[in-house]
Amino acid sequence: FIDVEREFVDWKQCVGVDPGQAWHYRDRGNALKWPDLLKKKKKRVVILAEGGSGKTTEFQQQVRCQVAEGKNAWYLTVQDVAQDGIAGSLSGAQLERYERWRTSEDVGWLFVDSVDEARLNDIRFEKALRQLASGIEGAESRAHIAISCRHSDWEVRRDLDRVSQLLPVPRAAPPLPLADEELPDFWEGADWTENTVESVGVYLMTLLDWHRVKRFVRGMSLPDADEFLAEIERADLWEFASRPLDLGWLTDFWRRHHALGSCLAAIPK
């Protein structure tokens, strides 16, 4: 795994924008990285990205990082969860950790990958959400859930409503001020009832900019990396280099041919 410090921008800021251009929104100071995203208070997060952007790799790496820090985290797929539930999708030590977490008071992270791939196999997203809800019953407020999907396959209103309705997070009201304290601003006009739930965060994972492409290539220990990067620029292969899957393919092509001039015809469709 090569950490290129992926960035995320609030989906609401990118409505109607080509996902390939979303990285420009970093300049507005609104981009988040994984530590920012995981530290935010939202416990239901959807990550949207183009095909080949590295969603699966990033989810799996985040699970490894959380577990290495002694935290509870699991990588799941929408398809497996829909068919077998959370427990049925895990085995061995992972299942044991999950069962211990269910009866604890600890926080847990579930990274649930690929709504789009499940749909290709006629798996209903709603079924997976119901299975997730069943699997975290009693631990709704301790479960942080991240769900990935291709940007083009996300049904904007319908899917967001499904996540909000089937995986709600009751939002606890902040403590009342003492008698001699003024009412905090966040209480003004707020309706703190049992039905108040936390909103779902939807973020677009940006493609690689030139700095991250260079970091990826150097992390691959590619021979003549500078020459390879210059060839990408010369051949105008930026569209492919900005997606990790295609960039990995380009580096493999370079290792075999030490040239990129004829690779356009050979790029997998």
PDB file of C-alpha atoms in Angstrom:
ATOM      1  CA  PHE A   1       0.000   0.000   0.000  1.00  0.00           C
ATOM      2  CA  ILE A   2       1.291   3.440  -0.957  1.00  0.00           C
ATOM      3  CA  ASP A   3      -0.165   6.190   1.190  1.00  0.00           C
ATOM      4  CA  VAL A   4      -0.838   9.187  -1.026  1.00  0.00           C
ATOM      5  CA  GLU A   5      -3.001  10.891   1.598  1.00  0.00           C
ATOM      6  CA  ARG A   6      -6.284  10.711  -0.255  1.00  0.00           C
ATOM      7  CA  GLU A   7      -8.549  13.718   0.029  1.00  0.00           C
ATOM      8  CA  PHE A   8     -12.307  14.034   0.320  1.00  0.00           C
ATOM      9  CA  VAL A   9     -14.638  16.924  -0.353  1.00  0.00           C
ATOM     10  CA  ASP A  10     -18.215  17.347   0.778  1.00  0.00           C
ATOM     11  CA  TRP A  11     -20.450  15.967  -1.955  1.00  0.00           C
ATOM     12  CA  LYS A  12     -22.871  18.877  -1.596  1.00  0.00           C
ATOM     13  CA  GLN A  13     -20.140  21.250  -2.783  1.00  0.00           C
ATOM     14  CA  CYS A  14     -19.634  19.185  -5.956  1.00  0.00           C
ATOM     15  CA  VAL A  15     -23.180  18.664  -7.191  1.00  0.00           C
ATOM     16  CA  GLY A  16     -23.139  18.942 -10.975  1.00  0.00           C
ATOM     17  CA  VAL A  17     -19.338  18.885 -11.083  1.00  0.00           C
ATOM     18  CA  ASP A  18     -17.370  16.306 -13.057  1.00  0.00           C
ATOM     19  CA  PRO A  19     -15.821  14.034 -10.365  1.00  0.00           C
ATOM     20  CA  GLY A  20     -12.540  14.288 -12.221  1.00  0.00           C
ATOM     21  CA  GLN A  21     -12.476  18.006 -11.463  1.00  0.00           C
ATOM     22  CA  ALA A  22     -13.497  17.766  -7.790  1.00  0.00           C
ATOM     23  CA  TRP A  23      -9.892  17.983  -6.607  1.00  0.00           C
ATOM     24  CA  HIS A  24      -9.993  21.686  -7.471  1.00  0.00           C
ATOM     25  CA  TYR A  25     -12.174  22.153  -4.399  1.00  0.00           C
ATOM     26  CA  ARG A  26      -9.125  21.471  -2.217  1.00  0.00           C
ATOM     27  CA  ASP A  27      -8.058  25.026  -2.905  1.00  0.00           C
ATOM     28  CA  ARG A  28     -11.066  26.265  -0.979  1.00  0.00           C
ATOM     29  CA  GLY A  29      -9.727  24.714   2.209  1.00  0.00           C
ATOM     30  CA  ASN A  30     -12.577  22.212   2.470  1.00  0.00           C
ATOM     31  CA  ALA A  31     -10.733  18.958   1.754  1.00  0.00           C
ATOM     32  CA  LEU A  32     -10.482  16.272   4.410  1.00  0.00           C
ATOM     33  CA  LYS A  33      -8.030  13.394   4.772  1.00  0.00           C
ATOM     34  CA  TRP A  34      -8.722  10.061   6.450  1.00  0.00           C
ATOM     35  CA  PRO A  35      -7.783  11.208   9.982  1.00  0.00           C
ATOM     36  CA  ASP A  36     -10.113  14.197   9.581  1.00  0.00           C
ATOM     37  CA  LEU A  37     -12.906  12.032   8.242  1.00  0.00           C
ATOM     38  CA  LEU A  38     -12.634   9.465  11.030  1.00  0.00           C
ATOM     39  CA  LYS A  39     -12.447  12.090  13.749  1.00  0.00           C
ATOM     40  CA  LYS A  40     -15.570  13.892  12.587  1.00  0.00           C
ATOM     41  CA  LYS A  41     -18.636  13.242  14.670  1.00  0.00           C
ATOM     42  CA  LYS A  42     -20.658  11.738  11.827  1.00  0.00           C
ATOM     43  CA  LYS A  43     -21.068   8.012  12.310  1.00  0.00           C
ATOM     44  CA  ARG A  44     -22.599   7.269   8.913  1.00  0.00           C
ATOM     45  CA  VAL A  45     -20.433   8.200   5.960  1.00  0.00           C
ATOM     46  CA  VAL A  46     -20.740   7.481   2.230  1.00  0.00           C
ATOM     47  CA  ILE A  47     -17.602   7.660   0.070  1.00  0.00           C
ATOM     48  CA  LEU A  48     -18.192   8.236  -3.639  1.00  0.00           C
ATOM     49  CA  ALA A  49     -15.493   7.904  -6.295  1.00  0.00           C
ATOM     50  CA  GLU A  50     -14.934   7.023  -9.925  1.00  0.00           C
ATOM     51  CA  GLY A  51     -14.165   3.462 -10.974  1.00  0.00           C
ATOM     52  CA  GLY A  52     -10.480   2.646 -10.520  1.00  0.00           C
ATOM     53  CA  SER A  53     -10.043   5.317  -7.843  1.00  0.00           C
ATOM     54  CA  GLY A  54      -8.886   2.845  -5.198  1.00  0.00           C
ATOM     55  CA  LYS A  55     -11.926   2.709  -2.896  1.00  0.00           C
ATOM     56  CA  THR A  56     -11.388  -0.936  -1.954  1.00  0.00           C
ATOM     57  CA  THR A  57      -7.667  -0.507  -1.290  1.00  0.00           C
ATOM     58  CA  GLU A  58      -8.316   2.553   0.858  1.00  0.00           C
ATOM     59  CA  PHE A  59     -11.046   0.818   2.880  1.00  0.00           C
ATOM     60  CA  GLN A  60      -8.873  -2.229   3.511  1.00  0.00           C
ATOM     61  CA  GLN A  61      -5.947  -0.055   4.568  1.00  0.00           C
ATOM     62  CA  GLN A  62      -8.085   1.919   7.004  1.00  0.00           C
ATOM     63  CA  VAL A  63      -9.176  -1.330   8.636  1.00  0.00           C
ATOM     64  CA  ARG A  64      -5.534  -2.397   8.990  1.00  0.00           C
ATOM     65  CA  CYS A  65      -4.656   0.962  10.539  1.00  0.00           C
ATOM     66  CA  GLN A  66      -7.530   0.854  13.017  1.00  0.00           C
ATOM     67  CA  VAL A  67      -6.736  -2.709  14.093  1.00  0.00           C
ATOM     68  CA  ALA A  68      -3.032  -1.873  14.435  1.00  0.00           C
ATOM     69  CA  GLU A  69      -4.042   0.879  16.857  1.00  0.00           C
ATOM     70  CA  GLY A  70      -5.986  -1.616  18.939  1.00  0.00           C
ATOM     71  CA  LYS A  71      -9.390  -0.456  17.694  1.00  0.00           C
ATOM     72  CA  ASN A  72     -12.314  -2.471  16.398  1.00  0.00           C
ATOM     73  CA  ALA A  73     -12.654  -2.371  12.610  1.00  0.00           C
ATOM     74  CA  TRP A  74     -13.827  -4.692   9.859  1.00  0.00           C
ATOM     75  CA  TYR A  75     -13.822  -4.721   6.065  1.00  0.00           C
ATOM     76  CA  LEU A  76     -17.069  -5.977   4.547  1.00  0.00           C
ATOM     77  CA  THR A  77     -18.750  -5.905   1.150  1.00  0.00           C
ATOM     78  CA  VAL A  78     -22.310  -4.863   0.458  1.00  0.00           C
ATOM     79  CA  GLN A  79     -22.884  -8.138  -1.382  1.00  0.00           C
ATOM     80  CA  ASP A  80     -21.646 -10.370   1.455  1.00  0.00           C
ATOM     81  CA  VAL A  81     -23.570  -8.448   4.103  1.00  0.00           C
ATOM     82  CA  ALA A  82     -26.788  -8.562   2.076  1.00  0.00           C
ATOM     83  CA  GLN A  83     -26.483 -12.321   1.660  1.00  0.00           C
ATOM     84  CA  ASP A  84     -25.010 -13.388   5.027  1.00  0.00           C
ATOM     85  CA  GLY A  85     -25.237 -10.495   7.473  1.00  0.00           C
ATOM     86  CA  ILE A  86     -22.246  -9.087   9.333  1.00  0.00           C
ATOM     87  CA  ALA A  87     -21.473 -12.177  11.407  1.00  0.00           C
ATOM     88  CA  GLY A  88     -21.881 -14.474   8.409  1.00  0.00           C
ATOM     89  CA  SER A  89     -19.393 -12.363   6.436  1.00  0.00           C
ATOM     90  CA  LEU A  90     -16.663 -12.734   9.063  1.00  0.00           C
ATOM     91  CA  SER A  91     -14.701 -15.700  10.309  1.00  0.00           C
ATOM     92  CA  GLY A  92     -11.986 -16.637  12.753  1.00  0.00           C
ATOM     93  CA  ALA A  93     -10.412 -13.827  14.751  1.00  0.00           C
ATOM     94  CA  GLN A  94     -12.477 -11.198  12.945  1.00  0.00           C
ATOM     95  CA  LEU A  95     -15.729 -12.837  14.000  1.00  0.00           C
ATOM     96  CA  GLU A  96     -14.484 -13.206  17.578  1.00  0.00           C
ATOM     97  CA  ARG A  97     -13.593  -9.502  17.715  1.00  0.00           C
ATOM     98  CA  TYR A  98     -17.002  -8.586  16.328  1.00  0.00           C
ATOM     99  CA  GLU A  99     -18.865 -10.703  18.891  1.00  0.00           C
ATOM    100  CA  ARG A 100     -16.810  -9.189  21.735  1.00  0.00           C
ATOM    101  CA  TRP A 101     -17.473  -5.704  20.420  1.00  0.00           C
ATOM    102  CA  ARG A 102     -21.241  -6.306  20.276  1.00  0.00           C
ATOM    103  CA  THR A 103     -21.352  -6.910  24.038  1.00  0.00           C
ATOM    104  CA  SER A 104     -18.859  -4.187  24.958  1.00  0.00           C
ATOM    105  CA  GLU A 105     -19.163  -0.425  25.262  1.00  0.00           C
ATOM    106  CA  ASP A 106     -16.416   0.208  22.713  1.00  0.00           C
ATOM    107  CA  VAL A 107     -16.591   2.061  19.420  1.00  0.00           C
ATOM    108  CA  GLY A 108     -16.290   0.069  16.178  1.00  0.00           C
ATOM    109  CA  TRP A 109     -15.707   0.918  12.500  1.00  0.00           C
ATOM    110  CA  LEU A 110     -17.325  -1.011   9.656  1.00  0.00           C
ATOM    111  CA  PHE A 111     -16.036  -0.256   6.157  1.00  0.00           C
ATOM    112  CA  VAL A 112     -18.657  -1.621   3.757  1.00  0.00           C
ATOM    113  CA  ASP A 113     -17.436  -1.691   0.187  1.00  0.00           C
ATOM    114  CA  SER A 114     -19.015  -1.288  -3.196  1.00  0.00           C
ATOM    115  CA  VAL A 115     -22.713  -0.645  -3.592  1.00  0.00           C
ATOM    116  CA  ASP A 116     -22.135  -0.612  -7.362  1.00  0.00           C
ATOM    117  CA  GLU A 117     -20.592  -4.094  -7.536  1.00  0.00           C
ATOM    118  CA  ALA A 118     -23.455  -5.522  -5.497  1.00  0.00           C
ATOM    119  CA  ARG A 119     -25.943  -4.009  -7.917  1.00  0.00           C
ATOM    120  CA  LEU A 120     -24.128  -5.624 -10.831  1.00  0.00           C
ATOM    121  CA  ASN A 121     -24.995  -8.935  -9.157  1.00  0.00           C
ATOM    122  CA  ASP A 122     -28.630  -7.964  -8.571  1.00  0.00           C
ATOM    123  CA  ILE A 123     -28.092  -7.406  -4.843  1.00  0.00           C
ATOM    124  CA  ARG A 124     -30.456  -4.843  -3.356  1.00  0.00           C
ATOM    125  CA  PHE A 125     -28.747  -2.121  -1.342  1.00  0.00           C
ATOM    126  CA  GLU A 126     -31.731  -1.951   0.973  1.00  0.00           C
ATOM    127  CA  LYS A 127     -31.247  -5.596   1.953  1.00  0.00           C
ATOM    128  CA  ALA A 128     -27.633  -4.922   2.942  1.00  0.00           C
ATOM    129  CA  LEU A 129     -28.693  -1.904   5.009  1.00  0.00           C
ATOM    130  CA  ARG A 130     -31.267  -3.977   6.869  1.00  0.00           C
ATOM    131  CA  GLN A 131     -28.646  -6.626   7.596  1.00  0.00           C
ATOM    132  CA  LEU A 132     -26.262  -3.938   8.860  1.00  0.00           C
ATOM    133  CA  ALA A 133     -28.987  -2.516  11.084  1.00  0.00           C
ATOM    134  CA  SER A 134     -29.639  -5.972  12.523  1.00  0.00           C
ATOM    135  CA  GLY A 135     -25.927  -6.569  13.066  1.00  0.00           C
ATOM    136  CA  ILE A 136     -25.410  -3.365  15.087  1.00  0.00           C
ATOM    137  CA  GLU A 137     -28.676  -3.503  17.003  1.00  0.00           C
ATOM    138  CA  GLY A 138     -28.049  -2.167  20.489  1.00  0.00           C
ATOM    139  CA  ALA A 139     -24.776  -0.600  19.368  1.00  0.00           C
ATOM    140  CA  GLU A 140     -26.106   1.973  16.890  1.00  0.00           C
ATOM    141  CA  SER A 141     -24.376   4.885  18.597  1.00  0.00           C
ATOM    142  CA  ARG A 142     -21.068   3.004  18.887  1.00  0.00           C
ATOM    143  CA  ALA A 143     -20.927   1.869  15.258  1.00  0.00           C
ATOM    144  CA  HIS A 144     -19.176   4.058  12.699  1.00  0.00           C
ATOM    145  CA  ILE A 145     -20.133   2.883   9.202  1.00  0.00           C
ATOM    146  CA  ALA A 146     -18.483   3.940   5.932  1.00  0.00           C
ATOM    147  CA  ILE A 147     -20.070   2.799   2.674  1.00  0.00           C
ATOM    148  CA  SER A 148     -18.451   3.112  -0.754  1.00  0.00           C
ATOM    149  CA  CYS A 149     -20.036   3.461  -4.170  1.00  0.00           C
ATOM    150  CA  ARG A 150     -19.121   4.614  -7.640  1.00  0.00           C
ATOM    151  CA  HIS A 151     -20.154   8.200  -8.096  1.00  0.00           C
ATOM    152  CA  SER A 152     -22.152   7.325 -11.222  1.00  0.00           C
ATOM    153  CA  ASP A 153     -24.087   4.518  -9.468  1.00  0.00           C
ATOM    154  CA  TRP A 154     -25.153   6.447  -6.388  1.00  0.00           C
ATOM    155  CA  GLU A 155     -28.866   7.208  -6.533  1.00  0.00           C
ATOM    156  CA  VAL A 156     -28.638  10.593  -4.906  1.00  0.00           C
ATOM    157  CA  ARG A 157     -31.886  11.065  -3.025  1.00  0.00           C
ATOM    158  CA  ARG A 158     -33.115   7.489  -2.874  1.00  0.00           C
ATOM    159  CA  ASP A 159     -29.909   5.927  -1.525  1.00  0.00           C
ATOM    160  CA  LEU A 160     -29.279   8.707   0.963  1.00  0.00           C
ATOM    161  CA  ASP A 161     -32.809   8.347   2.309  1.00  0.00           C
ATOM    162  CA  ARG A 162     -32.307   4.601   2.672  1.00  0.00           C
ATOM    163  CA  VAL A 163     -29.137   5.021   4.720  1.00  0.00           C
ATOM    164  CA  SER A 164     -30.743   7.709   6.889  1.00  0.00           C
ATOM    165  CA  GLN A 165     -33.876   5.671   7.545  1.00  0.00           C
ATOM    166  CA  LEU A 166     -32.378   2.203   7.997  1.00  0.00           C
ATOM    167  CA  LEU A 167     -29.149   3.117   9.812  1.00  0.00           C
ATOM    168  CA  PRO A 168     -30.190   6.049  12.007  1.00  0.00           C
ATOM    169  CA  VAL A 169     -27.964   7.376  14.761  1.00  0.00           C
ATOM    170  CA  PRO A 170     -29.916   8.921  17.638  1.00  0.00           C
ATOM    171  CA  ARG A 171     -28.232  12.206  18.450  1.00  0.00           C
ATOM    172  CA  ALA A 172     -27.881  12.836  22.158  1.00  0.00           C
ATOM    173  CA  ALA A 173     -28.802  16.306  23.331  1.00  0.00           C
ATOM    174  CA  PRO A 174     -25.969  18.287  24.923  1.00  0.00           C
ATOM    175  CA  PRO A 175     -26.241  18.874  28.668  1.00  0.00           C
ATOM    176  CA  LEU A 176     -28.428  21.720  29.840  1.00  0.00           C
ATOM    177  CA  PRO A 177     -26.550  24.780  31.084  1.00  0.00           C
ATOM    178  CA  LEU A 178     -26.359  25.508  34.784  1.00  0.00           C
ATOM    179  CA  ALA A 179     -28.889  27.931  36.207  1.00  0.00           C
ATOM    180  CA  ASP A 180     -26.466  30.856  36.125  1.00  0.00           C
ATOM    181  CA  GLU A 181     -25.185  30.155  32.610  1.00  0.00           C
ATOM    182  CA  GLU A 182     -26.547  31.523  29.384  1.00  0.00           C
ATOM    183  CA  LEU A 183     -28.163  29.175  26.892  1.00  0.00           C
ATOM    184  CA  PRO A 184     -25.492  28.094  24.329  1.00  0.00           C
ATOM    185  CA  ASP A 185     -26.068  29.067  20.704  1.00  0.00           C
ATOM    186  CA  PHE A 186     -26.525  25.449  19.597  1.00  0.00           C
ATOM    187  CA  TRP A 187     -29.605  25.151  21.794  1.00  0.00           C
ATOM    188  CA  GLU A 188     -31.350  28.122  20.205  1.00  0.00           C
ATOM    189  CA  GLY A 189     -34.225  26.853  18.107  1.00  0.00           C
ATOM    190  CA  ALA A 190     -33.050  23.211  18.309  1.00  0.00           C
ATOM    191  CA  ASP A 191     -35.639  20.471  18.691  1.00  0.00           C
ATOM    192  CA  TRP A 192     -33.777  17.900  20.767  1.00  0.00           C
ATOM    193  CA  THR A 193     -36.240  15.017  20.731  1.00  0.00           C
ATOM    194  CA  GLU A 194     -35.809  11.267  20.615  1.00  0.00           C
ATOM    195  CA  ASN A 195     -36.509  11.387  16.893  1.00  0.00           C
ATOM    196  CA  THR A 196     -33.607  13.739  16.194  1.00  0.00           C
ATOM    197  CA  VAL A 197     -30.967  11.767  14.291  1.00  0.00           C
ATOM    198  CA  GLU A 198     -27.540  12.568  13.010  1.00  0.00           C
ATOM    199  CA  SER A 199     -27.301  13.319   9.305  1.00  0.00           C
ATOM    200  CA  VAL A 200     -25.309  11.130   6.901  1.00  0.00           C
ATOM    201  CA  GLY A 201     -22.054  12.554   5.558  1.00  0.00           C
ATOM    202  CA  VAL A 202     -21.496  12.084   1.825  1.00  0.00           C
ATOM    203  CA  TYR A 203     -18.009  12.766   0.465  1.00  0.00           C
ATOM    204  CA  LEU A 204     -16.329  12.535  -2.906  1.00  0.00           C
ATOM    205  CA  MET A 205     -12.855  10.991  -2.918  1.00  0.00           C
ATOM    206  CA  THR A 206     -10.795  13.106  -5.281  1.00  0.00           C
ATOM    207  CA  LEU A 207      -8.561  11.709  -7.999  1.00  0.00           C
ATOM    208  CA  LEU A 208      -4.797  11.994  -7.753  1.00  0.00           C
ATOM    209  CA  ASP A 209      -3.255  15.354  -8.460  1.00  0.00           C
ATOM    210  CA  TRP A 210       0.244  15.642  -9.929  1.00  0.00           C
ATOM    211  CA  HIS A 211       1.895  15.664  -6.509  1.00  0.00           C
ATOM    212  CA  ARG A 212       0.146  12.423  -5.526  1.00  0.00           C
ATOM    213  CA  VAL A 213       0.900  10.788  -8.861  1.00  0.00           C
ATOM    214  CA  LYS A 214       4.607  11.435  -8.262  1.00  0.00           C
ATOM    215  CA  ARG A 215       4.358  10.087  -4.728  1.00  0.00           C
ATOM    216  CA  PHE A 216       2.634   6.939  -5.984  1.00  0.00           C
ATOM    217  CA  VAL A 217       5.176   6.362  -8.746  1.00  0.00           C
ATOM    218  CA  ARG A 218       8.164   6.816  -6.449  1.00  0.00           C
ATOM    219  CA  GLY A 219       6.543   4.479  -3.952  1.00  0.00           C
ATOM    220  CA  MET A 220       6.447   1.836  -6.706  1.00  0.00           C
ATOM    221  CA  SER A 221      10.264   2.015  -6.969  1.00  0.00           C
ATOM    222  CA  LEU A 222       9.860   2.412 -10.701  1.00  0.00           C
ATOM    223  CA  PRO A 223      13.082   2.521 -12.753  1.00  0.00           C
ATOM    224  CA  ASP A 224      13.647   5.980 -14.255  1.00  0.00           C
ATOM    225  CA  ALA A 225      10.608   7.378 -12.427  1.00  0.00           C
ATOM    226  CA  ASP A 226      11.310  10.940 -13.567  1.00  0.00           C
ATOM    227  CA  GLU A 227      11.453   9.820 -17.183  1.00  0.00           C
ATOM    228  CA  PHE A 228       8.167   7.945 -16.717  1.00  0.00           C
ATOM    229  CA  LEU A 229       6.493  11.054 -15.291  1.00  0.00           C
ATOM    230  CA  ALA A 230       7.795  13.181 -18.154  1.00  0.00           C
ATOM    231  CA  GLU A 231       6.397  10.639 -20.614  1.00  0.00           C
ATOM    232  CA  ILE A 232       2.958  10.843 -18.969  1.00  0.00           C
ATOM    233  CA  GLU A 233       3.060  14.588 -19.461  1.00  0.00           C
ATOM    234  CA  ARG A 234       4.300  14.340 -23.040  1.00  0.00           C
ATOM    235  CA  ALA A 235       1.714  11.700 -24.042  1.00  0.00           C
ATOM    236  CA  ASP A 236      -1.087  13.572 -22.228  1.00  0.00           C
ATOM    237  CA  LEU A 237      -2.016  10.556 -20.123  1.00  0.00           C
ATOM    238  CA  TRP A 238      -3.143  12.611 -17.162  1.00  0.00           C
ATOM    239  CA  GLU A 239      -6.689  11.218 -17.328  1.00  0.00           C
ATOM    240  CA  PHE A 240      -5.343   7.714 -16.687  1.00  0.00           C
ATOM    241  CA  ALA A 241      -2.581   8.644 -14.259  1.00  0.00           C
ATOM    242  CA  SER A 242      -5.054  10.308 -11.889  1.00  0.00           C
ATOM    243  CA  ARG A 243      -6.732   6.947 -11.119  1.00  0.00           C
ATOM    244  CA  PRO A 244      -4.616   4.505  -9.072  1.00  0.00           C
ATOM    245  CA  LEU A 245      -5.865   1.434 -10.949  1.00  0.00           C
ATOM    246  CA  ASP A 246      -4.857   2.878 -14.318  1.00  0.00           C
ATOM    247  CA  LEU A 247      -1.661   4.383 -12.927  1.00  0.00           C
ATOM    248  CA  GLY A 248      -0.654   0.937 -11.669  1.00  0.00           C
ATOM    249  CA  TRP A 249      -1.319  -0.451 -15.143  1.00  0.00           C
ATOM    250  CA  LEU A 250       0.803   2.325 -16.704  1.00  0.00           C
ATOM    251  CA  THR A 251       3.712   1.562 -14.389  1.00  0.00           C
ATOM    252  CA  ASP A 252       3.505  -2.138 -15.323  1.00  0.00           C
ATOM    253  CA  PHE A 253       3.500  -1.199 -19.000  1.00  0.00           C
ATOM    254  CA  TRP A 254       6.566   1.004 -18.434  1.00  0.00           C
ATOM    255  CA  ARG A 255       8.463  -1.807 -16.695  1.00  0.00           C
ATOM    256  CA  ARG A 256       7.903  -4.066 -19.712  1.00  0.00           C
ATOM    257  CA  HIS A 257       8.407  -1.571 -22.525  1.00  0.00           C
ATOM    258  CA  HIS A 258      10.152   1.447 -21.002  1.00  0.00           C
ATOM    259  CA  ALA A 259       7.856   3.581 -23.167  1.00  0.00           C
ATOM    260  CA  LEU A 260       4.239   4.692 -23.159  1.00  0.00           C
ATOM    261  CA  GLY A 261       3.808   5.754 -26.779  1.00  0.00           C
ATOM    262  CA  SER A 262       1.768   2.723 -27.808  1.00  0.00           C
ATOM    263  CA  CYS A 263      -0.025   2.083 -24.539  1.00  0.00           C
ATOM    264  CA  LEU A 264      -3.217   3.947 -25.395  1.00  0.00           C
ATOM    265  CA  ALA A 265      -4.297   1.190 -27.754  1.00  0.00           C
ATOM    266  CA  ALA A 266      -3.521  -1.433 -25.115  1.00  0.00           C
ATOM    267  CA  ILE A 267      -5.243   0.207 -22.133  1.00  0.00           C
ATOM    268  CA  PRO A 268      -7.962  -2.144 -20.842  1.00  0.00           C
ATOM    269  CA  LYS A 269     -11.484  -0.918 -21.548  1.00  0.00           C
TER     270      LYS A 269
END
